mmCIF file of C-alpha atoms in Angstrom:
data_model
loop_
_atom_site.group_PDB
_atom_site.id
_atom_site.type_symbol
_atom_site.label_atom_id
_atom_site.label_comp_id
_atom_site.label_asym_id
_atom_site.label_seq_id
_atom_site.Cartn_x
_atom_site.Cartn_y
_atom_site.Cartn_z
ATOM 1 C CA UNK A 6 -32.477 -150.297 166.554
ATOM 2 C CA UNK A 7 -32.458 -146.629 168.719
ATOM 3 C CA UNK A 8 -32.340 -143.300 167.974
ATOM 4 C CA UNK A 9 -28.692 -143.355 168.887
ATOM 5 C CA UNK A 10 -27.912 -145.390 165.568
ATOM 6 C CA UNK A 11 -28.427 -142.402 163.275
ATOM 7 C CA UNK A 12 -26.254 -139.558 162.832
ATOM 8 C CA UNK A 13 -27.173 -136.012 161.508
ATOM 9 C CA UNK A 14 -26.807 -135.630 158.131
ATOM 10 C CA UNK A 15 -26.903 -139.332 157.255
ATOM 11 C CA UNK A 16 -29.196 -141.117 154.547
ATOM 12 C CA UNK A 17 -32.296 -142.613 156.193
ATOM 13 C CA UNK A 18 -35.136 -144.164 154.549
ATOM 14 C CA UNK A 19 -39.112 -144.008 155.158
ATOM 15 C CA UNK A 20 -41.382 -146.099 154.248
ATOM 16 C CA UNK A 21 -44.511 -144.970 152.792
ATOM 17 C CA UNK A 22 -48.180 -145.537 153.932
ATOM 18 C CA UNK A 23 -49.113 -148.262 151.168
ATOM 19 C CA UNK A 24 -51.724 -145.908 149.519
ATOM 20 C CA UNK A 25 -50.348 -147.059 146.612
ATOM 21 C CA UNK A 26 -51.997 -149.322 143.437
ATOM 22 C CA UNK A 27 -49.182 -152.126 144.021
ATOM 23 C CA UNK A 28 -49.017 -153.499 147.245
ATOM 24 C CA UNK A 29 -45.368 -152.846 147.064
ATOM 25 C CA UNK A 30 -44.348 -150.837 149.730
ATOM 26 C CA UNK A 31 -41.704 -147.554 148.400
ATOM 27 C CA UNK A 32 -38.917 -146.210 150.581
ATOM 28 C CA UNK A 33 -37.834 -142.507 150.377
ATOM 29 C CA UNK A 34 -34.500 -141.374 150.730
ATOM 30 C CA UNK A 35 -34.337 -138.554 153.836
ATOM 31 C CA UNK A 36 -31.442 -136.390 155.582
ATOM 32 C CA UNK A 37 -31.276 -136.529 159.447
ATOM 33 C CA UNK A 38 -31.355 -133.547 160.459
ATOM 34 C CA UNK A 39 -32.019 -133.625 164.378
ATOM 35 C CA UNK A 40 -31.101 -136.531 166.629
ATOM 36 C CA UNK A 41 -32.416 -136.483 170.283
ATOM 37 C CA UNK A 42 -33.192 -137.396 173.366
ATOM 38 C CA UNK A 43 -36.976 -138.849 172.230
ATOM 39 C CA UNK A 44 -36.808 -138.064 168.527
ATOM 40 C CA UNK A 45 -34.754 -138.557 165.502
ATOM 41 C CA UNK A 46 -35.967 -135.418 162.662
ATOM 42 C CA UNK A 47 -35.852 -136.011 159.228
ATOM 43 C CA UNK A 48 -36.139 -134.205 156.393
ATOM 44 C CA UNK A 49 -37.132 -134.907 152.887
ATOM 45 C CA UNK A 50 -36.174 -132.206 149.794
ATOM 46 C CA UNK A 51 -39.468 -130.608 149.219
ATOM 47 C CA UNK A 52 -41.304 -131.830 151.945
ATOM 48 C CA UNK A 53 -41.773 -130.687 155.407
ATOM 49 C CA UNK A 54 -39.186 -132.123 158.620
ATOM 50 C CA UNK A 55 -40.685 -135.056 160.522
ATOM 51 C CA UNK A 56 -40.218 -136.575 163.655
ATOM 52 C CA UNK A 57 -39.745 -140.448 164.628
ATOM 53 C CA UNK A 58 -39.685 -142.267 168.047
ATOM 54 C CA UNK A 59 -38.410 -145.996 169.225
ATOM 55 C CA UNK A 60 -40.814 -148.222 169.904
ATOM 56 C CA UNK A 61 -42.169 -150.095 173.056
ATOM 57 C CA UNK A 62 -40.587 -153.643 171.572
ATOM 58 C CA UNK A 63 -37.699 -153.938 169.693
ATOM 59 C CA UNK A 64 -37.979 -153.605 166.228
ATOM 60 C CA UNK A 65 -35.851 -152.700 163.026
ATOM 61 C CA UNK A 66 -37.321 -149.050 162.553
ATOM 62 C CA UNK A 67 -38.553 -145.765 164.040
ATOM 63 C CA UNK A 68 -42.326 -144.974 164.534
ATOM 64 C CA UNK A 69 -43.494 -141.233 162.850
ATOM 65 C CA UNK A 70 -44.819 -139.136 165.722
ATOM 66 C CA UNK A 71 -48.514 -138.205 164.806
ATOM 67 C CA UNK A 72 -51.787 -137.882 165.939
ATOM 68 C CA UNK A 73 -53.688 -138.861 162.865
ATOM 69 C CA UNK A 74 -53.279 -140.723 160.127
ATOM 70 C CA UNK A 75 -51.048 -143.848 159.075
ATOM 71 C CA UNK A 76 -47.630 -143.370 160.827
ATOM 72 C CA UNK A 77 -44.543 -143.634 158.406
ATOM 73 C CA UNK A 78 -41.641 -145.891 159.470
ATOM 74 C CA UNK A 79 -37.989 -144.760 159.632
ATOM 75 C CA UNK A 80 -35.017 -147.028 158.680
ATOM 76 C CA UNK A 81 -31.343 -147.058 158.572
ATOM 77 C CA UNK A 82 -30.699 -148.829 155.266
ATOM 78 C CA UNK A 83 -32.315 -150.037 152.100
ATOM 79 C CA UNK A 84 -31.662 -153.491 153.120
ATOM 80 C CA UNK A 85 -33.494 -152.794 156.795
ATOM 81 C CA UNK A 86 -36.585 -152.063 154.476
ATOM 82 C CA UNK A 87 -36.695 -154.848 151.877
ATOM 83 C CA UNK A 88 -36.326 -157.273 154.673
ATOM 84 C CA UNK A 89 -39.303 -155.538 156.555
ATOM 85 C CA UNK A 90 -41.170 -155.878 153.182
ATOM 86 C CA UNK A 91 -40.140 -159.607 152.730
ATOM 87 C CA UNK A 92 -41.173 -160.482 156.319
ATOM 88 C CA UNK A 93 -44.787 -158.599 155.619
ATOM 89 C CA UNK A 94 -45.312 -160.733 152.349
ATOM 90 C CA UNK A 95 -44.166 -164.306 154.020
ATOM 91 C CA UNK A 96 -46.725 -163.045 156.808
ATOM 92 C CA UNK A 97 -49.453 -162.561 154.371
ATOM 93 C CA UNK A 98 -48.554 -165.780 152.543
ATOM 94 C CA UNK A 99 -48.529 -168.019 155.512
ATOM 95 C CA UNK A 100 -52.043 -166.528 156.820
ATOM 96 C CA UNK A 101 -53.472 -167.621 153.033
ATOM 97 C CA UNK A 102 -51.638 -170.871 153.038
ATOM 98 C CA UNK A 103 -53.257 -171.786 157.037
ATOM 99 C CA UNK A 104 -56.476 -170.679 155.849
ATOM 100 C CA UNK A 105 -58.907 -172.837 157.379
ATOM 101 C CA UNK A 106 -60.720 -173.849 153.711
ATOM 102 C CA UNK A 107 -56.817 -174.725 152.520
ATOM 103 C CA UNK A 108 -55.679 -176.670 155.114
ATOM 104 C CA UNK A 109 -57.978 -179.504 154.457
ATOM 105 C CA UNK A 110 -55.832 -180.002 150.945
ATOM 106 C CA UNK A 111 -52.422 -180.583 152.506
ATOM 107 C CA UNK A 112 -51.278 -184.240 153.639
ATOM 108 C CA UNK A 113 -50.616 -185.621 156.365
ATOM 109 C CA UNK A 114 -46.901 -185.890 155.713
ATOM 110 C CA UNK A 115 -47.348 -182.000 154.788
ATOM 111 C CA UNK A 116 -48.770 -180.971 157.813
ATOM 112 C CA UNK A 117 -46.372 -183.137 159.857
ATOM 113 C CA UNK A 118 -43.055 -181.315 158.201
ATOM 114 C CA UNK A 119 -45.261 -177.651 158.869
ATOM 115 C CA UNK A 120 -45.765 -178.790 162.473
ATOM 116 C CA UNK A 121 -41.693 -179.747 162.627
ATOM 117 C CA UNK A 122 -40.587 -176.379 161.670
ATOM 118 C CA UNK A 123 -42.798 -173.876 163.320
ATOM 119 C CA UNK A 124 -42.029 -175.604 166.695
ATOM 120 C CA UNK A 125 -38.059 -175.471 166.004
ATOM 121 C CA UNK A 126 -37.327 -178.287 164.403
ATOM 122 C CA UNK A 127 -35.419 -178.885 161.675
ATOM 123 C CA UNK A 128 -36.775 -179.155 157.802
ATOM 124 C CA UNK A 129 -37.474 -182.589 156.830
#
């Protein structure tokens, strides 16, 4: 995604900080108010405009532009940020399932069909 996929005045969404109870992740509904060169500006009703830049890598949102803090991420669509969520949670649940005192329970056959499909095969 670049800044040149948004359009003033669309819908955009950012995703908060996690500072949150849950570890669910909320989106925010924003305006576009600015689109540039560097920066795409958004505002929210109430709250003050901010600013969000492409990353380095290629990625499915917009970085906040801040010095401090947790940066915000920008997306195009509700969809953009329940996928970002899913991937984030399959992430998590892989690095619990690999954990080194777990992977002594799984068989052989187990880790064989893992092995298969993390180097591109296909699923057993």
């Amino acid at each position: 995604m670049t800044i040149k996929d948004f359009k003033v005045g669309q819908t955009a969404y950012i995703l908060d900080d996690g500072r949150r109870r849950s570890n669910e992740r909320l989106a925010t509904a924003v305006t576009v108010v600015k689109v540039g060169r560097k920066y795409v500006t958004v505002k929210a009703e109430g709250r003050q405009e901010a600013r969000f830049f492409e990353s380095h890598t290629e990625t499915s949102y917009l970085f906040e532009d801040r010095d401090y803090g947790a940066q915000r991420l920008l997306f195009l669509t509700t969809e953009a940020v329940d996928e970002y969520n899913e991937l984030n949670g399959l992430q998590s649940w892989l690095q619990e399932a690999a954990n080194w005192m777990k992977v002594k329970e799984y068989t052989l056959a187990q880790l064989r069909a893992v092995k298969k499909i993390l180097e591109g095969g296909e699923e057993p």
